Amino acid sequence: MKIKILATILLMSAFSSLSAQNDYPNRKAVMAGKFYPGDSAALKRYLEIQMNQIILAPDSNRVRAVIAPHAGYSYSGEVAAFAFASLRDNPEYKNVFLIGSSHVAAFNGASVYPGGHFETPLGNVPVNDEIAKELRKNKVFDFPAAHHLEDHVLEVELPFLQHVLEGEFNIIPIVIGTKSTHLLDEISDALLPYFNDENLFVISTDLSHYPSYANAIKTDTKVISSILTGSSTEFTRVVTENEGSEIENYRTAICGYSAVYTLLKLGELSGEKHSFQKLKYINSGDISGDYDKVVGYTAISMKHIPDADEKSDSLSFNEYEQKQMFTIARNAIKEQFNIPPDSVGTIEKKLKTKCGVFVTLYLNGKLRGCIGTFRQDKELYDNIREMAYAAAFNDRRFEPLTQEEFSEIKIEISILTPMQKIEDIQDIEIGTHGIYLKQGILSGTYLPQVAVEQGWNAEEFVSHCSQYKAGIGKDGWKSKNTEIFIYESLIYEE
């Protein structure tokens, strides 16, 4: 014990010296080969297998944060994969704030790793030393970087991020050493300027430690439900209540309490609207078969929900922008016929917005093709180009468009708002809402105008979509396994 304490003191001293030199060593991948595969090829295979078997409903709302477990991958990797799979619709972020509760030391604040890189078998991830330096000006963050060196809570999340995110990203690694809500509020205040759509927050935590299987499910369900409320007060109340119970072997309700509290407080301080979704839950008993003492794991996403003003502003296009959209759509079809494209000019900023779109073709007033996407992984002008081509040549309901027909078609472009899950079909406003139904790998959608054109009420709308689009039968939408989403679209016609 004395040797370990001495080593820690020496490391802290070394990092203090490096701080003054503004030169930081890389943080080594100390858990590689222990918590996850140490060989890069084996790690890539593991991540591909885990991620490829996850199907989530597409959602254009941008993920602001995920909560993911941090045990060894053989125990919690399956659950962590669900958290990071939720990023696939929006796979680009400028910075990733990795936040966990220290598992090696207690101290009255937070420690930010100052610079250099975090190493993993998949490569090195750079630390944003400018943000780290700015945070460390606040005394609540001014704790030694040595607290990161042997702690696993942040390292195990990195390979998932490297696998799913596109482009380069920087990290701001933060471990918190306190449960004081006063200090956690200070930490949240300091992080608030960075809590925006440019940045992702990854919160590392497991749930209950060492109760029986049945008690874990009972208490973990309460904690998860409190997180889904978005209230730091309710979350704290439930955690305190659970930890005050007399459950045998109940060590903690959630080991990352301080990290989760910080996220919930950030959501409250931002004044924005957010939605939380539980993506997966298991406990170690489901893996090992040992039901006497277990640890709980969950994956949760937190998404930013734009308000009505944000939506209408982002989806409103002037006459010139509309002309660009239709020129892009027609050029995509012209290319197939070797017709010279019309000039588009410099792509307008709004056409670089990432949002879903449907492109519909009409010939003599009748439908001739319609294909769309809900995903936000590409900019609008790219989505328009791809969907226009697909509507003309890949809609299996029709023969490919001919060059003779091309001169006669009219194009309609529907720009989509983020989807919202509903529990009651009476929430569907005919003429305003489109619907998206999902049951397992089966799904289907109708745009808002379909119900109006057919004269359907809400039940007829979902029944037809259920039978003819999702392929789950006329009453399939009533199944508890079917999720129903609504969205709006802004329709532009030539």
PDB file of C-alpha atoms in Angstrom, residues 224-483:
ATOM      1  CA  ILE A 224     -33.148   4.265 -15.242  1.00  0.00           C
ATOM      2  CA  SER A 225     -36.653   5.714 -14.977  1.00  0.00           C
ATOM      3  CA  SER A 226     -35.316   8.633 -12.926  1.00  0.00           C
ATOM      4  CA  ILE A 227     -32.676   9.364 -15.583  1.00  0.00           C
ATOM      5  CA  LEU A 228     -35.320   9.335 -18.303  1.00  0.00           C
ATOM      6  CA  THR A 229     -37.154  12.166 -16.495  1.00  0.00           C
ATOM      7  CA  GLY A 230     -34.170  14.433 -17.158  1.00  0.00           C
ATOM      8  CA  SER A 231     -34.369  15.731 -13.582  1.00  0.00           C
ATOM      9  CA  SER A 232     -31.171  15.818 -11.511  1.00  0.00           C
ATOM     10  CA  THR A 233     -33.319  16.176  -8.381  1.00  0.00           C
ATOM     11  CA  GLU A 234     -35.437  13.102  -9.120  1.00  0.00           C
ATOM     12  CA  PHE A 235     -32.330  11.124 -10.061  1.00  0.00           C
ATOM     13  CA  THR A 236     -30.645  12.026  -6.776  1.00  0.00           C
ATOM     14  CA  ARG A 237     -33.792  11.206  -4.807  1.00  0.00           C
ATOM     15  CA  VAL A 238     -34.078   7.717  -6.308  1.00  0.00           C
ATOM     16  CA  VAL A 239     -30.371   6.950  -5.894  1.00  0.00           C
ATOM     17  CA  THR A 240     -30.486   8.078  -2.255  1.00  0.00           C
ATOM     18  CA  GLU A 241     -33.620   6.020  -1.623  1.00  0.00           C
ATOM     19  CA  ASN A 242     -32.123   2.891  -3.192  1.00  0.00           C
ATOM     20  CA  GLU A 243     -28.842   3.212  -1.329  1.00  0.00           C
ATOM     21  CA  GLY A 244     -30.735   3.731   1.928  1.00  0.00           C
ATOM     22  CA  SER A 245     -32.537   0.424   1.541  1.00  0.00           C
ATOM     23  CA  GLU A 246     -31.396  -2.706   3.326  1.00  0.00           C
ATOM     24  CA  ILE A 247     -30.832  -4.822   0.228  1.00  0.00           C
ATOM     25  CA  GLU A 248     -28.179  -7.466   0.817  1.00  0.00           C
ATOM     26  CA  ASN A 249     -24.791  -6.788  -0.837  1.00  0.00           C
ATOM     27  CA  TYR A 250     -26.056  -3.504  -2.294  1.00  0.00           C
ATOM     28  CA  ARG A 251     -22.799  -1.562  -2.661  1.00  0.00           C
ATOM     29  CA  THR A 252     -24.073   1.293  -4.834  1.00  0.00           C
ATOM     30  CA  ALA A 253     -27.084   2.222  -6.953  1.00  0.00           C
ATOM     31  CA  ILE A 254     -24.930   3.655  -9.752  1.00  0.00           C
ATOM     32  CA  CYS A 255     -21.146   3.945  -9.709  1.00  0.00           C
ATOM     33  CA  GLY A 256     -21.156   6.929 -12.078  1.00  0.00           C
ATOM     34  CA  TYR A 257     -23.587   9.011 -10.044  1.00  0.00           C
ATOM     35  CA  SER A 258     -21.532  12.200 -10.334  1.00  0.00           C
ATOM     36  CA  ALA A 259     -21.139  11.865 -14.119  1.00  0.00           C
ATOM     37  CA  VAL A 260     -24.850  11.224 -14.726  1.00  0.00           C
ATOM     38  CA  TYR A 261     -25.866  14.025 -12.359  1.00  0.00           C
ATOM     39  CA  THR A 262     -23.612  16.403 -14.304  1.00  0.00           C
ATOM     40  CA  LEU A 263     -25.288  15.465 -17.588  1.00  0.00           C
ATOM     41  CA  LEU A 264     -28.797  15.938 -16.187  1.00  0.00           C
ATOM     42  CA  LYS A 265     -27.801  19.280 -14.674  1.00  0.00           C
ATOM     43  CA  LEU A 266     -26.393  20.389 -18.027  1.00  0.00           C
ATOM     44  CA  GLY A 267     -29.700  19.549 -19.668  1.00  0.00           C
ATOM     45  CA  GLU A 268     -31.557  21.641 -17.105  1.00  0.00           C
ATOM     46  CA  LEU A 269     -29.164  24.582 -17.337  1.00  0.00           C
ATOM     47  CA  SER A 270     -29.302  24.644 -21.142  1.00  0.00           C
ATOM     48  CA  GLY A 271     -33.020  25.484 -21.199  1.00  0.00           C
ATOM     49  CA  GLU A 272     -33.363  23.255 -24.267  1.00  0.00           C
ATOM     50  CA  LYS A 273     -35.760  20.375 -24.789  1.00  0.00           C
ATOM     51  CA  HIS A 274     -34.235  16.897 -24.709  1.00  0.00           C
ATOM     52  CA  SER A 275     -35.549  13.370 -25.019  1.00  0.00           C
ATOM     53  CA  PHE A 276     -34.041  10.376 -23.238  1.00  0.00           C
ATOM     54  CA  GLN A 277     -34.393   6.819 -24.506  1.00  0.00           C
ATOM     55  CA  LYS A 278     -33.387   3.559 -22.861  1.00  0.00           C
ATOM     56  CA  LEU A 279     -31.797   1.473 -25.589  1.00  0.00           C
ATOM     57  CA  LYS A 280     -30.747  -1.645 -23.663  1.00  0.00           C
ATOM     58  CA  TYR A 281     -30.524  -3.147 -20.172  1.00  0.00           C
ATOM     59  CA  ILE A 282     -29.019  -6.357 -18.846  1.00  0.00           C
ATOM     60  CA  ASN A 283     -27.032  -7.313 -15.785  1.00  0.00           C
ATOM     61  CA  SER A 284     -24.025  -9.561 -15.350  1.00  0.00           C
ATOM     62  CA  GLY A 285     -26.254 -12.463 -14.347  1.00  0.00           C
ATOM     63  CA  ASP A 286     -27.564 -12.585 -17.912  1.00  0.00           C
ATOM     64  CA  ILE A 287     -23.994 -13.209 -19.083  1.00  0.00           C
ATOM     65  CA  SER A 288     -22.407 -15.334 -16.369  1.00  0.00           C
ATOM     66  CA  GLY A 289     -25.415 -17.228 -15.036  1.00  0.00           C
ATOM     67  CA  ASP A 290     -24.465 -16.170 -11.498  1.00  0.00           C
ATOM     68  CA  TYR A 291     -27.619 -14.589 -10.055  1.00  0.00           C
ATOM     69  CA  ASP A 292     -26.429 -14.080  -6.468  1.00  0.00           C
ATOM     70  CA  LYS A 293     -24.270 -10.979  -6.945  1.00  0.00           C
ATOM     71  CA  VAL A 294     -24.638  -8.971 -10.143  1.00  0.00           C
ATOM     72  CA  VAL A 295     -23.811  -5.610 -11.724  1.00  0.00           C
ATOM     73  CA  GLY A 296     -26.336  -3.734 -13.881  1.00  0.00           C
ATOM     74  CA  TYR A 297     -25.649  -2.173 -17.293  1.00  0.00           C
ATOM     75  CA  THR A 298     -27.732   0.200 -19.399  1.00  0.00           C
ATOM     76  CA  ALA A 299     -27.435   2.238 -22.603  1.00  0.00           C
ATOM     77  CA  ILE A 300     -29.326   5.530 -22.832  1.00  0.00           C
ATOM     78  CA  SER A 301     -29.351   8.247 -25.476  1.00  0.00           C
ATOM     79  CA  MET A 302     -30.112  11.934 -24.907  1.00  0.00           C
ATOM     80  CA  LYS A 303     -31.250  13.898 -27.952  1.00  0.00           C
ATOM     81  CA  HIS A 304     -31.749  17.591 -28.549  1.00  0.00           C
ATOM     82  CA  ILE A 305     -35.315  18.352 -29.680  1.00  0.00           C
ATOM     83  CA  PRO A 306     -35.441  21.622 -31.645  1.00  0.00           C
ATOM     84  CA  ASP A 307     -38.356  23.880 -30.741  1.00  0.00           C
ATOM     85  CA  ALA A 308     -40.918  24.976 -33.307  1.00  0.00           C
ATOM     86  CA  ASP A 309     -39.033  28.164 -34.171  1.00  0.00           C
ATOM     87  CA  GLU A 310     -35.804  26.256 -34.759  1.00  0.00           C
ATOM     88  CA  LYS A 311     -37.604  23.722 -36.958  1.00  0.00           C
ATOM     89  CA  SER A 312     -39.457  26.243 -39.084  1.00  0.00           C
ATOM     90  CA  ASP A 313     -36.346  28.358 -39.555  1.00  0.00           C
ATOM     91  CA  SER A 314     -34.150  25.414 -40.511  1.00  0.00           C
ATOM     92  CA  LEU A 315     -36.738  24.030 -42.956  1.00  0.00           C
ATOM     93  CA  SER A 316     -37.723  27.289 -44.640  1.00  0.00           C
ATOM     94  CA  PHE A 317     -36.098  27.787 -48.054  1.00  0.00           C
ATOM     95  CA  ASN A 318     -36.218  30.898 -50.211  1.00  0.00           C
ATOM     96  CA  GLU A 319     -36.904  30.886 -53.953  1.00  0.00           C
ATOM     97  CA  TYR A 320     -33.242  30.629 -54.939  1.00  0.00           C
ATOM     98  CA  GLU A 321     -32.616  27.754 -52.507  1.00  0.00           C
ATOM     99  CA  GLN A 322     -35.668  25.930 -53.859  1.00  0.00           C
ATOM    100  CA  LYS A 323     -34.390  26.392 -57.420  1.00  0.00           C
ATOM    101  CA  GLN A 324     -31.081  24.840 -56.364  1.00  0.00           C
ATOM    102  CA  MET A 325     -32.874  21.851 -54.837  1.00  0.00           C
ATOM    103  CA  PHE A 326     -34.817  21.087 -58.005  1.00  0.00           C
ATOM    104  CA  THR A 327     -31.782  21.638 -60.230  1.00  0.00           C
ATOM    105  CA  ILE A 328     -29.809  19.154 -58.121  1.00  0.00           C
ATOM    106  CA  ALA A 329     -32.666  16.639 -58.320  1.00  0.00           C
ATOM    107  CA  ARG A 330     -33.026  16.956 -62.099  1.00  0.00           C
ATOM    108  CA  ASN A 331     -29.267  16.804 -62.665  1.00  0.00           C
ATOM    109  CA  ALA A 332     -29.138  13.503 -60.775  1.00  0.00           C
ATOM    110  CA  ILE A 333     -31.644  12.020 -63.234  1.00  0.00           C
ATOM    111  CA  LYS A 334     -30.069  13.680 -66.292  1.00  0.00           C
ATOM    112  CA  GLU A 335     -26.781  11.951 -65.532  1.00  0.00           C
ATOM    113  CA  GLN A 336     -28.377   8.560 -66.237  1.00  0.00           C
ATOM    114  CA  PHE A 337     -29.405   9.778 -69.700  1.00  0.00           C
ATOM    115  CA  ASN A 338     -26.058  11.490 -70.425  1.00  0.00           C
ATOM    116  CA  ILE A 339     -27.814  14.870 -70.604  1.00  0.00           C
ATOM    117  CA  PRO A 340     -25.530  17.809 -69.716  1.00  0.00           C
ATOM    118  CA  PRO A 341     -26.354  19.131 -66.220  1.00  0.00           C
ATOM    119  CA  ASP A 342     -27.675  22.616 -65.537  1.00  0.00           C
ATOM    120  CA  SER A 343     -25.517  24.957 -63.484  1.00  0.00           C
ATOM    121  CA  VAL A 344     -26.190  24.785 -59.752  1.00  0.00           C
ATOM    122  CA  GLY A 345     -23.747  27.411 -58.549  1.00  0.00           C
ATOM    123  CA  THR A 346     -22.290  27.464 -55.053  1.00  0.00           C
ATOM    124  CA  ILE A 347     -24.385  25.307 -52.745  1.00  0.00           C
ATOM    125  CA  GLU A 348     -26.333  27.505 -50.334  1.00  0.00           C
ATOM    126  CA  LYS A 349     -25.658  27.068 -46.606  1.00  0.00           C
ATOM    127  CA  LYS A 350     -29.156  25.766 -45.804  1.00  0.00           C
ATOM    128  CA  LEU A 351     -28.786  22.996 -48.371  1.00  0.00           C
ATOM    129  CA  LYS A 352     -25.843  21.769 -46.300  1.00  0.00           C
ATOM    130  CA  THR A 353     -28.161  21.160 -43.337  1.00  0.00           C
ATOM    131  CA  LYS A 354     -28.260  17.499 -42.331  1.00  0.00           C
ATOM    132  CA  CYS A 355     -31.854  16.299 -42.447  1.00  0.00           C
ATOM    133  CA  GLY A 356     -34.076  13.654 -44.005  1.00  0.00           C
ATOM    134  CA  VAL A 357     -35.826  14.099 -47.346  1.00  0.00           C
ATOM    135  CA  PHE A 358     -38.250  12.351 -49.703  1.00  0.00           C
ATOM    136  CA  VAL A 359     -38.260  12.964 -53.459  1.00  0.00           C
ATOM    137  CA  THR A 360     -41.504  12.196 -55.302  1.00  0.00           C
ATOM    138  CA  LEU A 361     -41.985  12.081 -59.077  1.00  0.00           C
ATOM    139  CA  TYR A 362     -45.342  12.650 -60.778  1.00  0.00           C
ATOM    140  CA  LEU A 363     -46.203  11.939 -64.423  1.00  0.00           C
ATOM    141  CA  ASN A 364     -49.452  13.406 -65.722  1.00  0.00           C
ATOM    142  CA  GLY A 365     -50.571  13.929 -62.131  1.00  0.00           C
ATOM    143  CA  LYS A 366     -49.941  10.296 -61.122  1.00  0.00           C
ATOM    144  CA  LEU A 367     -47.247   8.893 -58.845  1.00  0.00           C
ATOM    145  CA  ARG A 368     -44.197   7.739 -60.831  1.00  0.00           C
ATOM    146  CA  GLY A 369     -41.705   7.118 -58.024  1.00  0.00           C
ATOM    147  CA  CYS A 370     -40.984   8.061 -54.420  1.00  0.00           C
ATOM    148  CA  ILE A 371     -37.926   7.275 -52.322  1.00  0.00           C
ATOM    149  CA  GLY A 372     -36.628   8.948 -49.163  1.00  0.00           C
ATOM    150  CA  THR A 373     -34.373   8.756 -46.150  1.00  0.00           C
ATOM    151  CA  PHE A 374     -34.730   9.784 -42.506  1.00  0.00           C
ATOM    152  CA  ARG A 375     -31.012   9.673 -41.843  1.00  0.00           C
ATOM    153  CA  GLN A 376     -28.894  12.729 -41.126  1.00  0.00           C
ATOM    154  CA  ASP A 377     -25.495  11.358 -42.012  1.00  0.00           C
ATOM    155  CA  LYS A 378     -25.351  13.414 -45.228  1.00  0.00           C
ATOM    156  CA  GLU A 379     -26.089  17.006 -46.123  1.00  0.00           C
ATOM    157  CA  LEU A 380     -29.486  17.833 -47.630  1.00  0.00           C
ATOM    158  CA  TYR A 381     -28.234  18.506 -51.155  1.00  0.00           C
ATOM    159  CA  ASP A 382     -26.511  15.089 -51.187  1.00  0.00           C
ATOM    160  CA  ASN A 383     -29.659  13.386 -49.921  1.00  0.00           C
ATOM    161  CA  ILE A 384     -31.745  15.147 -52.599  1.00  0.00           C
ATOM    162  CA  ARG A 385     -29.383  13.960 -55.325  1.00  0.00           C
ATOM    163  CA  GLU A 386     -29.420  10.352 -54.107  1.00  0.00           C
ATOM    164  CA  MET A 387     -33.162  10.202 -53.473  1.00  0.00           C
ATOM    165  CA  ALA A 388     -34.022  11.800 -56.844  1.00  0.00           C
ATOM    166  CA  TYR A 389     -31.967   9.164 -58.642  1.00  0.00           C
ATOM    167  CA  ALA A 390     -33.486   6.399 -56.522  1.00  0.00           C
ATOM    168  CA  ALA A 391     -37.054   7.630 -57.107  1.00  0.00           C
ATOM    169  CA  ALA A 392     -36.456   7.618 -60.861  1.00  0.00           C
ATOM    170  CA  PHE A 393     -34.672   4.294 -61.197  1.00  0.00           C
ATOM    171  CA  ASN A 394     -34.860   2.239 -57.981  1.00  0.00           C
ATOM    172  CA  ASP A 395     -38.523   2.371 -56.896  1.00  0.00           C
ATOM    173  CA  ARG A 396     -39.466  -1.294 -57.341  1.00  0.00           C
ATOM    174  CA  ARG A 397     -43.122  -0.419 -57.836  1.00  0.00           C
ATOM    175  CA  PHE A 398     -42.300   1.102 -61.226  1.00  0.00           C
ATOM    176  CA  GLU A 399     -40.181   0.466 -64.279  1.00  0.00           C
ATOM    177  CA  PRO A 400     -37.119   2.754 -64.459  1.00  0.00           C
ATOM    178  CA  LEU A 401     -37.946   6.211 -65.745  1.00  0.00           C
ATOM    179  CA  THR A 402     -37.380   6.675 -69.482  1.00  0.00           C
ATOM    180  CA  GLN A 403     -35.786   9.680 -71.147  1.00  0.00           C
ATOM    181  CA  GLU A 404     -39.083  10.416 -72.891  1.00  0.00           C
ATOM    182  CA  GLU A 405     -40.893  10.510 -69.541  1.00  0.00           C
ATOM    183  CA  PHE A 406     -38.207  12.668 -67.943  1.00  0.00           C
ATOM    184  CA  SER A 407     -39.248  15.813 -69.807  1.00  0.00           C
ATOM    185  CA  GLU A 408     -42.837  15.367 -68.577  1.00  0.00           C
ATOM    186  CA  ILE A 409     -42.320  14.634 -64.880  1.00  0.00           C
ATOM    187  CA  LYS A 410     -42.920  17.029 -61.991  1.00  0.00           C
ATOM    188  CA  ILE A 411     -40.760  16.761 -58.878  1.00  0.00           C
ATOM    189  CA  GLU A 412     -41.865  17.204 -55.276  1.00  0.00           C
ATOM    190  CA  ILE A 413     -39.332  17.482 -52.446  1.00  0.00           C
ATOM    191  CA  SER A 414     -40.399  16.864 -48.830  1.00  0.00           C
ATOM    192  CA  ILE A 415     -37.958  18.048 -46.152  1.00  0.00           C
ATOM    193  CA  LEU A 416     -38.447  16.109 -42.914  1.00  0.00           C
ATOM    194  CA  THR A 417     -38.429  17.249 -39.285  1.00  0.00           C
ATOM    195  CA  PRO A 418     -37.031  14.967 -36.550  1.00  0.00           C
ATOM    196  CA  MET A 419     -39.271  12.046 -35.588  1.00  0.00           C
ATOM    197  CA  GLN A 420     -41.104  11.751 -32.273  1.00  0.00           C
ATOM    198  CA  LYS A 421     -42.351   8.504 -30.757  1.00  0.00           C
ATOM    199  CA  ILE A 422     -46.041   8.390 -29.783  1.00  0.00           C
ATOM    200  CA  GLU A 423     -48.088   5.992 -27.675  1.00  0.00           C
ATOM    201  CA  ASP A 424     -51.557   6.979 -28.936  1.00  0.00           C
ATOM    202  CA  ILE A 425     -52.520   7.290 -32.611  1.00  0.00           C
ATOM    203  CA  GLN A 426     -54.896  10.091 -31.639  1.00  0.00           C
ATOM    204  CA  ASP A 427     -51.748  12.226 -31.432  1.00  0.00           C
ATOM    205  CA  ILE A 428     -51.531  12.006 -35.228  1.00  0.00           C
ATOM    206  CA  GLU A 429     -52.723  15.195 -36.919  1.00  0.00           C
ATOM    207  CA  ILE A 430     -53.974  14.319 -40.391  1.00  0.00           C
ATOM    208  CA  GLY A 431     -52.373  16.580 -42.974  1.00  0.00           C
ATOM    209  CA  THR A 432     -49.604  17.602 -40.590  1.00  0.00           C
ATOM    210  CA  HIS A 433     -47.940  14.377 -39.508  1.00  0.00           C
ATOM    211  CA  GLY A 434     -46.299  11.630 -41.466  1.00  0.00           C
ATOM    212  CA  ILE A 435     -45.950   8.261 -39.750  1.00  0.00           C
ATOM    213  CA  TYR A 436     -43.144   5.732 -39.399  1.00  0.00           C
ATOM    214  CA  LEU A 437     -43.859   2.239 -38.037  1.00  0.00           C
ATOM    215  CA  LYS A 438     -41.137  -0.131 -36.845  1.00  0.00           C
ATOM    216  CA  GLN A 439     -41.363  -3.721 -35.633  1.00  0.00           C
ATOM    217  CA  GLY A 440     -37.976  -5.393 -35.369  1.00  0.00           C
ATOM    218  CA  ILE A 441     -36.292  -5.220 -38.774  1.00  0.00           C
ATOM    219  CA  LEU A 442     -39.579  -4.377 -40.518  1.00  0.00           C
ATOM    220  CA  SER A 443     -40.610  -0.767 -41.036  1.00  0.00           C
ATOM    221  CA  GLY A 444     -42.679   1.492 -43.242  1.00  0.00           C
ATOM    222  CA  THR A 445     -43.695   5.119 -43.640  1.00  0.00           C
ATOM    223  CA  TYR A 446     -46.303   7.376 -45.193  1.00  0.00           C
ATOM    224  CA  LEU A 447     -45.714  11.071 -45.811  1.00  0.00           C
ATOM    225  CA  PRO A 448     -48.260  13.547 -44.334  1.00  0.00           C
ATOM    226  CA  GLN A 449     -49.965  14.201 -47.681  1.00  0.00           C
ATOM    227  CA  VAL A 450     -50.865  10.524 -48.202  1.00  0.00           C
ATOM    228  CA  ALA A 451     -53.648  10.537 -45.595  1.00  0.00           C
ATOM    229  CA  VAL A 452     -55.150  13.694 -47.108  1.00  0.00           C
ATOM    230  CA  GLU A 453     -54.990  12.351 -50.665  1.00  0.00           C
ATOM    231  CA  GLN A 454     -56.690   9.096 -49.621  1.00  0.00           C
ATOM    232  CA  GLY A 455     -59.202  10.656 -47.221  1.00  0.00           C
ATOM    233  CA  TRP A 456     -58.043   8.480 -44.307  1.00  0.00           C
ATOM    234  CA  ASN A 457     -58.530   9.023 -40.587  1.00  0.00           C
ATOM    235  CA  ALA A 458     -55.731   8.231 -38.119  1.00  0.00           C
ATOM    236  CA  GLU A 459     -56.607   4.542 -37.728  1.00  0.00           C
ATOM    237  CA  GLU A 460     -56.912   4.006 -41.475  1.00  0.00           C
ATOM    238  CA  PHE A 461     -53.602   5.817 -41.924  1.00  0.00           C
ATOM    239  CA  VAL A 462     -51.665   3.528 -39.572  1.00  0.00           C
ATOM    240  CA  SER A 463     -53.534   0.380 -40.684  1.00  0.00           C
ATOM    241  CA  HIS A 464     -52.627   0.879 -44.342  1.00  0.00           C
ATOM    242  CA  CYS A 465     -49.034   1.737 -43.443  1.00  0.00           C
ATOM    243  CA  SER A 466     -48.863  -1.301 -41.180  1.00  0.00           C
ATOM    244  CA  GLN A 467     -50.140  -3.673 -43.883  1.00  0.00           C
ATOM    245  CA  TYR A 468     -48.750  -2.296 -47.117  1.00  0.00           C
ATOM    246  CA  LYS A 469     -45.583  -0.474 -46.066  1.00  0.00           C
ATOM    247  CA  ALA A 470     -44.253  -2.206 -42.962  1.00  0.00           C
ATOM    248  CA  GLY A 471     -45.606  -5.619 -43.968  1.00  0.00           C
ATOM    249  CA  ILE A 472     -46.757  -6.529 -40.455  1.00  0.00           C
ATOM    250  CA  GLY A 473     -50.462  -6.920 -41.195  1.00  0.00           C
ATOM    251  CA  LYS A 474     -53.386  -4.544 -40.917  1.00  0.00           C
ATOM    252  CA  ASP A 475     -53.433  -4.733 -37.107  1.00  0.00           C
ATOM    253  CA  GLY A 476     -49.678  -5.080 -36.667  1.00  0.00           C
ATOM    254  CA  TRP A 477     -49.453  -1.509 -35.408  1.00  0.00           C
ATOM    255  CA  LYS A 478     -51.376  -2.567 -32.297  1.00  0.00           C
ATOM    256  CA  SER A 479     -48.616  -4.964 -31.191  1.00  0.00           C
ATOM    257  CA  LYS A 480     -46.592  -3.971 -28.138  1.00  0.00           C
ATOM    258  CA  ASN A 481     -43.525  -4.703 -30.259  1.00  0.00           C
ATOM    259  CA  THR A 482     -44.418  -2.001 -32.795  1.00  0.00           C
ATOM    260  CA  GLU A 483     -43.126   1.536 -32.352  1.00  0.00           C
TER     261      GLU A 483
END
